Amino acid sequence: MIRLDGISKQNGHQILFIEASAALQRGEKVGLVGPNGAGKSTLFRMITGEEPPDEGQIVVDRGVTIGYFSQDVGEMAGRSAVAEVMDGAGPVSEVAAELRALEAAMADPDRADEMDDIIVRYGEVQHRFEELDGYALDGRAREVLAGLGFSDAMMDGDVGKLSGGWKMRVALARILLMRPDAMLLDEPSNHLDLESLIWLEQFLQGYDGALMMTSHDREFMNRIVRKVIEIDGGTLTTYTGDYEFYEQQRAQNEKQQQAQFERQQAMLAKEIKFIERFKARASHAAQVQSRVKKLEKIDRVEPPRRRQSVLFEFPPAPRSGEDVVSLKSVHKSYGSRRIYEGLDFQVRRRERWCVLGVNGAGKSTLLKLVAGATEPDDGSVTVGGSVKMGYFAQHAMDLLDGERTVFETLEEAFPEAGQGSLRTLAGCFGFSGDDVEKRCRVLSGGEKARLVMALMLYDPPNFLVLDEPTNHLDMATKEMLVAALAQYEGSMLFVSHDRRFLAALSNRVLELTPEGVHRYGGGYTEYVARTGHEAPGLRS
């Protein structure tokens, strides 16, 4: 269906692909993986024809339609979200546009002399529109948007007034409604809450076309893909299986390659030792020459390429009192919308609460109340004695000084710390070598999130309040963060749409629903087992 035959590609001095080959067959669901900057987005652009390969060819079977979702959604304004989505629905949207133009022409008195031709054409176009199930298009567009978390008001409102994250959902909905023969989805799980993520997962599981996607959400990837193509060091390697199988197989391959490398190195050392020992003796000249030639012909085994993953270890946090934070009879409204009426909630030492709830249920508001970023309309929020709080909010990334470098930002925050200690901290959060000299204004969303996390965790608080801490983080950084927080001995209150993060780190669940607030002992895994669903309002 789509074949990559011996492609090579270079961006500036960086070589992305060297005679790499892979294929996407009809109905396959493929995960595209590789370190940041390996060329995943470039590969997508080459398949769609936006960029040519330097060498080799990309062959797409005749008639195959491709839908490509990227993080760069472009400008959207002046139309409703539902109209924007319907406009991307392929041939049916073009027919719909002609139908609207003909309806306008029939109402135009200046075109009365053309009316017979217009009416005939209108009948033909209307018939084609019915064949393409066009009259169901509005309903299907609304169904997709609802699945991605849109309210009716948002669907019909001007798409230009939506935030960047919601515009991304509109762009994704366009591709999903189009249902092309092949979908290329670059990080579709970004900017989605848990409910939308699970809806998208179910949609893609039921999609009968071919799919190639990247995602930093391990659980999402594992549930959808049945084949993995890895980009590493310019090559494309295909693994048949889900993401978990790929990880196991890759680790096994690395182990075997390391063993082969070590065996060959031992053999080479032995041969070289013989050559060095006897090269000056005429009696051994033939043997020495023979072994030199043998060494020249040997195919050298390369050691496996090591993925750099640095572990972050928490310095011990000071112990807090038993009562970490207490909310009593809290009322909170925004305008006419009531978020909380008489909420009572308490976090005690070493409890790790994850907060679940549909859009607008008040998850972020609860975290803001606890962190003191907003005040209750009535009631009290009391932080306990000896509590040192660390609050990660999405807007924290906007507060970084754009002109400071990463290292200067860390130095300013921790003037007493040594340079070596700060460089180690930077390295743990993915800033190695010259990366520490980058100015904050040029950092990507993921880099900003990592820097804010480093600032918060270096001098450890004993109470972490985290609002979607894994947004923008790649899989390796998420794994590092989960491993570090698993060893953390303080208390936590957090919102996340990453199910691995939820399952690994929570020991309490607070569920916010329209019917009220529910508390569950045990973590997210126990919550799913007890309720039969992965998020409020969703049945599994």
mmCIF file of N, CA and C in Angstrom, residues 27-29 176 179-180 183 197-211 220 223-226:
data_model
loop_
_atom_site.group_PDB
_atom_site.id
_atom_site.type_symbol
_atom_site.label_atom_id
_atom_site.label_comp_id
_atom_site.label_asym_id
_atom_site.label_seq_id
_atom_site.Cartn_x
_atom_site.Cartn_y
_atom_site.Cartn_z
ATOM 1 N N GLY A 27 -4.849 -2.078 6.314
ATOM 2 C CA GLY A 27 -5.413 -2.514 7.581
ATOM 3 C C GLY A 27 -4.427 -2.628 8.729
ATOM 4 N N GLU A 28 -3.128 -2.409 8.471
ATOM 5 C CA GLU A 28 -2.136 -2.513 9.550
ATOM 6 C C GLU A 28 -2.197 -1.308 10.481
ATOM 7 N N LYS A 29 -1.921 -1.556 11.749
ATOM 8 C CA LYS A 29 -1.825 -0.466 12.718
ATOM 9 C C LYS A 29 -0.394 -0.469 13.266
ATOM 10 N N LEU A 176 -10.302 12.128 11.306
ATOM 11 C CA LEU A 176 -11.127 10.986 11.733
ATOM 12 C C LEU A 176 -12.428 10.914 10.932
ATOM 13 N N ARG A 179 -11.967 9.475 7.365
ATOM 14 C CA ARG A 179 -11.746 8.019 7.280
ATOM 15 C C ARG A 179 -11.011 7.649 5.984
ATOM 16 N N PRO A 180 -9.780 8.137 5.819
ATOM 17 C CA PRO A 180 -9.017 7.844 4.594
ATOM 18 C C PRO A 180 -8.565 6.376 4.582
ATOM 19 N N MET A 183 -4.155 6.572 7.653
ATOM 20 C CA MET A 183 -4.003 7.730 8.540
ATOM 21 C C MET A 183 -2.578 7.786 9.046
ATOM 22 N N LEU A 197 -9.145 10.547 25.262
ATOM 23 C CA LEU A 197 -8.092 9.604 24.893
ATOM 24 C C LEU A 197 -8.668 8.190 24.735
ATOM 25 N N ILE A 198 -9.518 7.788 25.678
ATOM 26 C CA ILE A 198 -10.110 6.445 25.628
ATOM 27 C C ILE A 198 -11.083 6.348 24.455
ATOM 28 N N TRP A 199 -11.830 7.434 24.193
ATOM 29 C CA TRP A 199 -12.736 7.433 23.027
ATOM 30 C C TRP A 199 -11.931 7.262 21.740
ATOM 31 N N LEU A 200 -10.812 8.016 21.617
ATOM 32 C CA LEU A 200 -9.975 7.930 20.417
ATOM 33 C C LEU A 200 -9.384 6.523 20.266
ATOM 34 N N GLU A 201 -8.971 5.960 21.378
ATOM 35 C CA GLU A 201 -8.431 4.595 21.372
ATOM 36 C C GLU A 201 -9.454 3.617 20.774
ATOM 37 N N GLN A 202 -10.705 3.731 21.230
ATOM 38 C CA GLN A 202 -11.758 2.831 20.735
ATOM 39 C C GLN A 202 -12.063 3.103 19.262
ATOM 40 N N PHE A 203 -12.037 4.370 18.868
ATOM 41 C CA PHE A 203 -12.276 4.734 17.466
ATOM 42 C C PHE A 203 -11.210 4.097 16.565
ATOM 43 N N LEU A 204 -9.947 4.233 16.959
ATOM 44 C CA LEU A 204 -8.851 3.715 16.136
ATOM 45 C C LEU A 204 -8.818 2.189 16.123
ATOM 46 N N GLN A 205 -9.238 1.573 17.230
ATOM 47 C CA GLN A 205 -9.318 0.109 17.248
ATOM 48 C C GLN A 205 -10.362 -0.390 16.239
ATOM 49 N N GLY A 206 -11.418 0.401 16.042
ATOM 50 C CA GLY A 206 -12.480 0.017 15.113
ATOM 51 C C GLY A 206 -12.269 0.495 13.690
ATOM 52 N N TYR A 207 -11.235 1.301 13.454
ATOM 53 C CA TYR A 207 -10.947 1.854 12.127
ATOM 54 C C TYR A 207 -10.328 0.762 11.254
ATOM 55 N N ASP A 208 -10.887 0.555 10.050
ATOM 56 C CA ASP A 208 -10.421 -0.569 9.231
ATOM 57 C C ASP A 208 -9.358 -0.185 8.202
ATOM 58 N N GLY A 209 -8.943 1.071 8.182
ATOM 59 C CA GLY A 209 -7.873 1.493 7.278
ATOM 60 C C GLY A 209 -6.511 1.227 7.896
ATOM 61 N N ALA A 210 -5.463 1.635 7.183
ATOM 62 C CA ALA A 210 -4.091 1.508 7.694
ATOM 63 C C ALA A 210 -3.775 2.714 8.573
ATOM 64 N N LEU A 211 -2.994 2.487 9.603
ATOM 65 C CA LEU A 211 -2.668 3.541 10.563
ATOM 66 C C LEU A 211 -1.175 3.495 10.876
ATOM 67 N N PHE A 220 -1.675 3.883 25.459
ATOM 68 C CA PHE A 220 -2.421 4.176 24.227
ATOM 69 C C PHE A 220 -1.802 3.435 23.041
ATOM 70 N N ARG A 223 -2.222 -0.469 23.177
ATOM 71 C CA ARG A 223 -3.559 -1.015 22.942
ATOM 72 C C ARG A 223 -3.971 -0.964 21.468
ATOM 73 N N ILE A 224 -3.258 -0.193 20.666
ATOM 74 C CA ILE A 224 -3.696 0.008 19.278
ATOM 75 C C ILE A 224 -2.786 -0.680 18.273
ATOM 76 N N VAL A 225 -1.464 -0.519 18.411
ATOM 77 C CA VAL A 225 -0.566 -0.985 17.343
ATOM 78 C C VAL A 225 -0.281 -2.480 17.450
ATOM 79 N N ARG A 226 -0.081 -3.088 16.292
ATOM 80 C CA ARG A 226 0.287 -4.505 16.224
ATOM 81 C C ARG A 226 1.593 -4.696 15.444
#
